[in-house]
PDB file of C-alpha atoms in Angstrom:
ATOM      1  CA  MET H   1      23.157  11.079  17.092  1.00  0.00           C
ATOM      2  CA  LYS H   2      20.501  10.144  19.766  1.00  0.00           C
ATOM      3  CA  ARG H   3      18.992   6.595  19.369  1.00  0.00           C
ATOM      4  CA  LYS H   4      15.544   7.232  19.781  1.00  0.00           C
ATOM      5  CA  GLY H   5      13.183   3.747  21.235  1.00  0.00           C
ATOM      6  CA  ILE H   6      11.527   0.942  19.576  1.00  0.00           C
ATOM      7  CA  LEU H   7       7.953  -0.126  20.587  1.00  0.00           C
ATOM      8  CA  ILE H   8       7.967  -3.566  21.661  1.00  0.00           C
ATOM      9  CA  VAL H   9       5.765  -5.932  21.908  1.00  0.00           C
ATOM     10  CA  VAL H  10       6.124  -9.025  23.974  1.00  0.00           C
ATOM     11  CA  SER H  11       2.798 -11.791  23.842  1.00  0.00           C
ATOM     12  CA  GLY H  12       3.373 -15.733  24.833  1.00  0.00           C
ATOM     13  CA  PHE H  13       1.788 -18.197  25.835  1.00  0.00           C
ATOM     14  CA  SER H  14      -0.096 -18.476  29.160  1.00  0.00           C
ATOM     15  CA  GLY H  15       2.965 -20.277  31.251  1.00  0.00           C
ATOM     16  CA  SER H  16       5.414 -19.732  28.431  1.00  0.00           C
ATOM     17  CA  GLY H  17       7.734 -17.463  31.128  1.00  0.00           C
ATOM     18  CA  LYS H  18       7.328 -14.163  29.502  1.00  0.00           C
ATOM     19  CA  GLY H  19       6.639 -12.212  32.911  1.00  0.00           C
ATOM     20  CA  THR H  20       9.377 -13.653  34.432  1.00  0.00           C
ATOM     21  CA  LEU H  21      11.856 -13.391  31.399  1.00  0.00           C
ATOM     22  CA  MET H  22      10.409  -9.790  31.549  1.00  0.00           C
ATOM     23  CA  LYS H  23      11.597  -9.164  34.525  1.00  0.00           C
ATOM     24  CA  ARG H  24      15.100 -10.429  34.386  1.00  0.00           C
ATOM     25  CA  LEU H  25      15.721  -8.482  31.437  1.00  0.00           C
ATOM     26  CA  LEU H  26      14.503  -4.831  32.838  1.00  0.00           C
ATOM     27  CA  SER H  27      16.880  -6.024  35.858  1.00  0.00           C
ATOM     28  CA  GLN H  28      19.632  -6.974  33.613  1.00  0.00           C
ATOM     29  CA  TYR H  29      19.485  -3.707  31.554  1.00  0.00           C
ATOM     30  CA  PRO H  30      17.246  -1.214  33.146  1.00  0.00           C
ATOM     31  CA  ASP H  31      19.186   1.808  31.739  1.00  0.00           C
ATOM     32  CA  THR H  32      18.535  -0.028  28.065  1.00  0.00           C
ATOM     33  CA  TYR H  33      14.264  -0.824  28.737  1.00  0.00           C
ATOM     34  CA  ALA H  34      10.953   0.481  29.763  1.00  0.00           C
ATOM     35  CA  LEU H  35       7.297  -1.469  30.696  1.00  0.00           C
ATOM     36  CA  SER H  36       4.967  -0.161  29.509  1.00  0.00           C
ATOM     37  CA  ILE H  37       1.952   0.666  32.315  1.00  0.00           C
ATOM     38  CA  SER H  38      -1.308   0.340  31.460  1.00  0.00           C
ATOM     39  CA  ALA H  39      -4.582   2.508  32.648  1.00  0.00           C
ATOM     40  CA  THR H  40      -6.789   0.458  34.124  1.00  0.00           C
ATOM     41  CA  THR H  41     -10.710   0.936  35.008  1.00  0.00           C
ATOM     42  CA  ARG H  42     -10.451  -1.252  37.446  1.00  0.00           C
ATOM     43  CA  ALA H  43     -10.086  -0.718  41.322  1.00  0.00           C
ATOM     44  CA  PRO H  44      -6.107  -0.709  42.741  1.00  0.00           C
ATOM     45  CA  ARG H  45      -5.657  -3.929  44.890  1.00  0.00           C
ATOM     46  CA  LYS H  46      -3.561  -4.734  47.640  1.00  0.00           C
ATOM     47  CA  GLY H  47       0.020  -3.011  47.359  1.00  0.00           C
ATOM     48  CA  GLU H  48      -1.006  -1.904  43.565  1.00  0.00           C
ATOM     49  CA  GLU H  49      -0.425   2.314  43.354  1.00  0.00           C
ATOM     50  CA  HIS H  50      -1.008   4.379  41.146  1.00  0.00           C
ATOM     51  CA  GLY H  51       1.965   4.653  38.182  1.00  0.00           C
ATOM     52  CA  ARG H  52       3.911   1.403  38.846  1.00  0.00           C
ATOM     53  CA  GLU H  53       1.591  -1.700  38.321  1.00  0.00           C
ATOM     54  CA  TYR H  54      -1.416   0.891  36.117  1.00  0.00           C
ATOM     55  CA  PHE H  55      -3.009   4.102  36.175  1.00  0.00           C
ATOM     56  CA  PHE H  56      -6.025   3.762  37.618  1.00  0.00           C
ATOM     57  CA  ILE H  57      -8.683   6.080  36.019  1.00  0.00           C
ATOM     58  CA  SER H  58     -12.268   6.403  36.380  1.00  0.00           C
ATOM     59  CA  LYS H  59     -14.648   4.709  33.305  1.00  0.00           C
ATOM     60  CA  ASP H  60     -15.456   8.333  31.917  1.00  0.00           C
ATOM     61  CA  GLU H  61     -11.845   9.468  31.992  1.00  0.00           C
ATOM     62  CA  PHE H  62     -11.063   6.393  29.724  1.00  0.00           C
ATOM     63  CA  GLU H  63     -13.233   6.778  27.332  1.00  0.00           C
ATOM     64  CA  LYS H  64     -12.654  10.384  26.754  1.00  0.00           C
ATOM     65  CA  MET H  65      -8.933   9.278  25.662  1.00  0.00           C
ATOM     66  CA  ILE H  66     -10.648   6.175  23.742  1.00  0.00           C
ATOM     67  CA  VAL H  67     -12.329   9.602  22.467  1.00  0.00           C
ATOM     68  CA  LYS H  68      -9.461  11.890  21.764  1.00  0.00           C
ATOM     69  CA  GLY H  69      -7.617   8.998  20.522  1.00  0.00           C
ATOM     70  CA  GLU H  70      -4.770   8.456  23.347  1.00  0.00           C
ATOM     71  CA  LEU H  71      -4.252   4.673  24.041  1.00  0.00           C
ATOM     72  CA  ILE H  72      -2.438   2.539  21.278  1.00  0.00           C
ATOM     73  CA  GLU H  73      -4.676  -0.067  22.224  1.00  0.00           C
ATOM     74  CA  TYR H  74      -7.243  -1.423  24.783  1.00  0.00           C
ATOM     75  CA  ALA H  75      -9.767  -3.535  25.724  1.00  0.00           C
ATOM     76  CA  ARG H  76     -12.857  -4.081  28.565  1.00  0.00           C
ATOM     77  CA  TYR H  77     -12.041  -7.224  30.330  1.00  0.00           C
ATOM     78  CA  VAL H  78     -14.199  -8.315  33.235  1.00  0.00           C
ATOM     79  CA  GLU H  79     -16.396  -4.333  32.761  1.00  0.00           C
ATOM     80  CA  ASN H  80     -13.368  -3.236  32.694  1.00  0.00           C
ATOM     81  CA  TYR H  81     -11.342  -1.802  30.607  1.00  0.00           C
ATOM     82  CA  TYR H  82      -7.353  -1.430  29.968  1.00  0.00           C
ATOM     83  CA  GLY H  83      -5.586  -0.192  27.445  1.00  0.00           C
ATOM     84  CA  THR H  84      -1.654   1.073  26.539  1.00  0.00           C
ATOM     85  CA  PRO H  85      -0.974   5.196  27.310  1.00  0.00           C
ATOM     86  CA  ARG H  86      -0.006   6.863  23.840  1.00  0.00           C
ATOM     87  CA  VAL H  87       2.042   9.933  25.734  1.00  0.00           C
ATOM     88  CA  TYR H  88       3.982   7.580  28.123  1.00  0.00           C
ATOM     89  CA  VAL H  89       5.218   5.188  25.251  1.00  0.00           C
ATOM     90  CA  GLU H  90       6.410   8.046  23.116  1.00  0.00           C
ATOM     91  CA  GLN H  91       7.690  10.379  25.935  1.00  0.00           C
ATOM     92  CA  LYS H  92       9.822   7.344  27.023  1.00  0.00           C
ATOM     93  CA  LEU H  93      10.758   6.219  23.392  1.00  0.00           C
ATOM     94  CA  ASP H  94      12.168   9.556  22.781  1.00  0.00           C
ATOM     95  CA  GLU H  95      14.185   9.371  25.984  1.00  0.00           C
ATOM     96  CA  GLY H  96      15.722   6.698  24.082  1.00  0.00           C
ATOM     97  CA  LYS H  97      14.158   4.111  26.247  1.00  0.00           C
ATOM     98  CA  ASP H  98      13.171   0.565  23.995  1.00  0.00           C
ATOM     99  CA  VAL H  99       9.531   0.403  26.015  1.00  0.00           C
ATOM    100  CA  ILE H 100       8.184  -2.926  25.932  1.00  0.00           C
ATOM    101  CA  LEU H 101       4.297  -3.733  26.126  1.00  0.00           C
ATOM    102  CA  GLU H 102       3.705  -7.361  27.692  1.00  0.00           C
ATOM    103  CA  ILE H 103      -0.296  -7.510  25.263  1.00  0.00           C
ATOM    104  CA  GLU H 104      -2.308 -10.362  24.080  1.00  0.00           C
ATOM    105  CA  ILE H 105      -1.531 -11.240  19.832  1.00  0.00           C
ATOM    106  CA  GLN H 106      -5.606  -9.478  19.319  1.00  0.00           C
ATOM    107  CA  GLY H 107      -3.580  -6.421  21.064  1.00  0.00           C
ATOM    108  CA  ALA H 108      -0.476  -6.842  19.392  1.00  0.00           C
ATOM    109  CA  LEU H 109      -1.321  -6.640  15.839  1.00  0.00           C
ATOM    110  CA  LYS H 110      -3.557  -3.675  16.374  1.00  0.00           C
ATOM    111  CA  VAL H 111      -0.686  -1.969  17.591  1.00  0.00           C
ATOM    112  CA  LYS H 112       1.775  -2.918  14.860  1.00  0.00           C
ATOM    113  CA  GLN H 113      -1.113  -1.331  12.456  1.00  0.00           C
ATOM    114  CA  ALA H 114      -1.143   1.693  14.262  1.00  0.00           C
ATOM    115  CA  PHE H 115       2.672   1.916  14.149  1.00  0.00           C
ATOM    116  CA  PRO H 116       4.209  -0.545  11.462  1.00  0.00           C
ATOM    117  CA  ASP H 117       8.171   0.128  12.684  1.00  0.00           C
ATOM    118  CA  THR H 118       6.884  -2.740  16.441  1.00  0.00           C
ATOM    119  CA  LEU H 119       8.815  -5.494  17.181  1.00  0.00           C
ATOM    120  CA  LEU H 120       6.580  -7.973  17.520  1.00  0.00           C
ATOM    121  CA  LEU H 121       8.122 -11.155  19.482  1.00  0.00           C
ATOM    122  CA  PHE H 122       6.299 -14.037  20.605  1.00  0.00           C
ATOM    123  CA  VAL H 123       7.751 -16.900  23.656  1.00  0.00           C
ATOM    124  CA  THR H 124       6.929 -19.655  23.896  1.00  0.00           C
ATOM    125  CA  PRO H 125       8.194 -23.021  25.725  1.00  0.00           C
ATOM    126  CA  PRO H 126      10.238 -24.882  24.041  1.00  0.00           C
ATOM    127  CA  ASN H 127       7.143 -27.900  23.345  1.00  0.00           C
ATOM    128  CA  ALA H 128       3.574 -28.121  24.713  1.00  0.00           C
ATOM    129  CA  ALA H 129       4.336 -31.699  26.641  1.00  0.00           C
ATOM    130  CA  GLU H 130       6.526 -29.004  28.729  1.00  0.00           C
ATOM    131  CA  LEU H 131       3.547 -25.770  28.418  1.00  0.00           C
ATOM    132  CA  GLU H 132       1.013 -28.173  30.558  1.00  0.00           C
ATOM    133  CA  LYS H 133       4.294 -29.340  32.529  1.00  0.00           C
ATOM    134  CA  ARG H 134       4.593 -25.627  34.224  1.00  0.00           C
ATOM    135  CA  LEU H 135       0.585 -24.870  33.588  1.00  0.00           C
ATOM    136  CA  VAL H 136       0.990 -27.828  36.198  1.00  0.00           C
ATOM    137  CA  GLY H 137       4.031 -26.663  37.827  1.00  0.00           C
ATOM    138  CA  ARG H 138       2.131 -23.489  39.021  1.00  0.00           C
ATOM    139  CA  GLY H 139       0.298 -25.613  42.026  1.00  0.00           C
ATOM    140  CA  THR H 140      -2.476 -22.631  41.832  1.00  0.00           C
ATOM    141  CA  GLU H 141      -5.021 -23.609  38.905  1.00  0.00           C
ATOM    142  CA  THR H 142      -7.226 -26.470  38.845  1.00  0.00           C
ATOM    143  CA  MET H 143      -7.136 -28.658  36.126  1.00  0.00           C
ATOM    144  CA  ASP H 144     -10.696 -26.942  34.931  1.00  0.00           C
ATOM    145  CA  VAL H 145      -8.034 -23.234  34.526  1.00  0.00           C
ATOM    146  CA  ILE H 146      -5.512 -25.543  32.728  1.00  0.00           C
ATOM    147  CA  ARG H 147      -7.462 -27.023  29.801  1.00  0.00           C
ATOM    148  CA  SER H 148      -9.089 -23.924  28.897  1.00  0.00           C
ATOM    149  CA  ARG H 149      -5.575 -22.187  29.359  1.00  0.00           C
ATOM    150  CA  LEU H 150      -3.876 -25.169  26.616  1.00  0.00           C
ATOM    151  CA  ASP H 151      -7.081 -24.450  24.766  1.00  0.00           C
ATOM    152  CA  ARG H 152      -6.173 -20.893  24.395  1.00  0.00           C
ATOM    153  CA  ALA H 153      -2.710 -21.611  23.556  1.00  0.00           C
ATOM    154  CA  CYS H 154      -4.279 -23.674  20.467  1.00  0.00           C
ATOM    155  CA  GLU H 155      -6.293 -21.077  19.132  1.00  0.00           C
ATOM    156  CA  GLU H 156      -3.110 -18.320  19.673  1.00  0.00           C
ATOM    157  CA  ALA H 157      -0.820 -20.179  17.855  1.00  0.00           C
ATOM    158  CA  GLU H 158      -2.320 -19.569  15.181  1.00  0.00           C
ATOM    159  CA  GLY H 159      -1.294 -16.296  15.723  1.00  0.00           C
ATOM    160  CA  MET H 160       2.318 -17.195  15.964  1.00  0.00           C
ATOM    161  CA  ASP H 161       3.852 -16.100  12.486  1.00  0.00           C
ATOM    162  CA  SER H 162       2.652 -12.772  12.562  1.00  0.00           C
ATOM    163  CA  TYR H 163       5.355 -12.060  15.270  1.00  0.00           C
ATOM    164  CA  ASP H 164       9.112 -10.848  13.526  1.00  0.00           C
ATOM    165  CA  TYR H 165      10.436 -12.833  16.201  1.00  0.00           C
ATOM    166  CA  LEU H 166      10.401 -15.949  18.416  1.00  0.00           C
ATOM    167  CA  ILE H 167      11.910 -16.622  21.799  1.00  0.00           C
ATOM    168  CA  VAL H 168      12.514 -19.727  22.772  1.00  0.00           C
ATOM    169  CA  ASN H 169      11.885 -19.454  26.348  1.00  0.00           C
ATOM    170  CA  ASP H 170      13.754 -22.748  27.132  1.00  0.00           C
ATOM    171  CA  GLU H 171      16.921 -21.751  29.277  1.00  0.00           C
ATOM    172  CA  LEU H 172      16.025 -18.079  30.914  1.00  0.00           C
ATOM    173  CA  GLU H 173      19.825 -17.017  30.852  1.00  0.00           C
ATOM    174  CA  ALA H 174      20.527 -18.226  27.480  1.00  0.00           C
ATOM    175  CA  CYS H 175      17.126 -16.933  26.675  1.00  0.00           C
ATOM    176  CA  VAL H 176      17.133 -13.047  28.248  1.00  0.00           C
ATOM    177  CA  SER H 177      20.515 -13.217  25.778  1.00  0.00           C
ATOM    178  CA  GLN H 178      18.524 -14.273  23.531  1.00  0.00           C
ATOM    179  CA  MET H 179      16.021 -10.877  23.331  1.00  0.00           C
ATOM    180  CA  HIS H 180      18.514  -8.640  24.121  1.00  0.00           C
ATOM    181  CA  GLU H 181      20.844  -9.432  21.341  1.00  0.00           C
ATOM    182  CA  ILE H 182      17.414  -9.467  18.796  1.00  0.00           C
ATOM    183  CA  ILE H 183      16.219  -5.799  20.154  1.00  0.00           C
ATOM    184  CA  ARG H 184      20.225  -4.638  19.186  1.00  0.00           C
ATOM    185  CA  GLY H 185      20.360  -5.488  16.038  1.00  0.00           C
ATOM    186  CA  GLU H 186      16.723  -4.296  15.628  1.00  0.00           C
ATOM    187  CA  HIS H 187      18.190  -1.090  15.410  1.00  0.00           C
ATOM    188  CA  HIS H 188      20.580  -1.878  13.009  1.00  0.00           C
ATOM    189  CA  ARG H 189      18.244  -2.162  10.528  1.00  0.00           C
ATOM    190  CA  SER H 190      18.188   0.264   7.837  1.00  0.00           C
ATOM    191  CA  PHE H 191      14.874   1.608   8.191  1.00  0.00           C
ATOM    192  CA  ARG H 192      14.843   2.670  11.707  1.00  0.00           C
ATOM    193  CA  ASN H 193      18.298   4.643  10.739  1.00  0.00           C
ATOM    194  CA  GLU H 194      16.493   6.857   7.863  1.00  0.00           C
ATOM    195  CA  VAL H 195      17.976  10.353  10.054  1.00  0.00           C
ATOM    196  CA  PHE H 196      21.400   9.263   9.273  1.00  0.00           C
ATOM    197  CA  ILE H 197      21.409   7.406   5.267  1.00  0.00           C
ATOM    198  CA  LYS H 198      19.288  10.955   4.631  1.00  0.00           C
ATOM    199  CA  GLU H 199      23.337  13.089   6.418  1.00  0.00           C
ATOM    200  CA  ILE H 200      25.405  10.734   5.100  1.00  0.00           C
ATOM    201  CA  LYS H 201      23.900  11.461   1.443  1.00  0.00           C
ATOM    202  CA  GLU H 202      23.838  15.371   2.047  1.00  0.00           C
ATOM    203  CA  ASP H 203      27.251  14.513   3.791  1.00  0.00           C
ATOM    204  CA  LEU H 204      28.642  12.938   0.572  1.00  0.00           C
ATOM    205  CA  GLU H 205      27.728  14.578  -2.121  1.00  0.00           C
ATOM    206  CA  LYS H 206      28.695  17.803  -0.569  1.00  0.00           C
ATOM    207  CA  LEU H 207      32.770  16.168  -0.976  1.00  0.00           C
ATOM    208  CA  LYS H 208      31.716  14.975  -4.279  1.00  0.00           C
ATOM    209  CA  ARG H 209      30.976  18.778  -5.154  1.00  0.00           C
ATOM    210  CA  ARG H 210      33.858  19.999  -3.671  1.00  0.00           C
TER     211      ARG H 210
END
């Protein structure tokens, strides 16, 4: 029986290390996972390619996709649209890949509403002090920006209990293993195996009638 992939949404605080975690997971299990590629109306930055970092499309094309229901979720940031194309995700799921969307809490809850079988994972550092340490340790942002990220984290923390699992990113390799095991286990949930259950029930009935 061919296994269908699971749609997985990964969210987390800025500084939680979710980007690094995703890269490591995908590099270790390239045949298992696919990272969803978003569509955007913003212009490509230097070194970015259509179909790799993003699907770069016009505002008119994007708005047509909204009307036709061709996006799983979308949002608008600073005059540009960002969204998850339904066709790409469904194609990868049908291929048996587990598709990962790395999006914010609001988008994650929209996806869960549209696709109730979605697995929601929230990545967090072990404590708030570690989060601040990581943000400062980047050395790329002013203290004002870091403070705004911590304020945003306070807001995001209110939605943590909407997620199926919390992934505490303390030691990277252990965290990658933990995430992989959670997803593997999820494939054995009974509601994800309705076809198998139906088939075995029918086969048992046939045996009983012999």
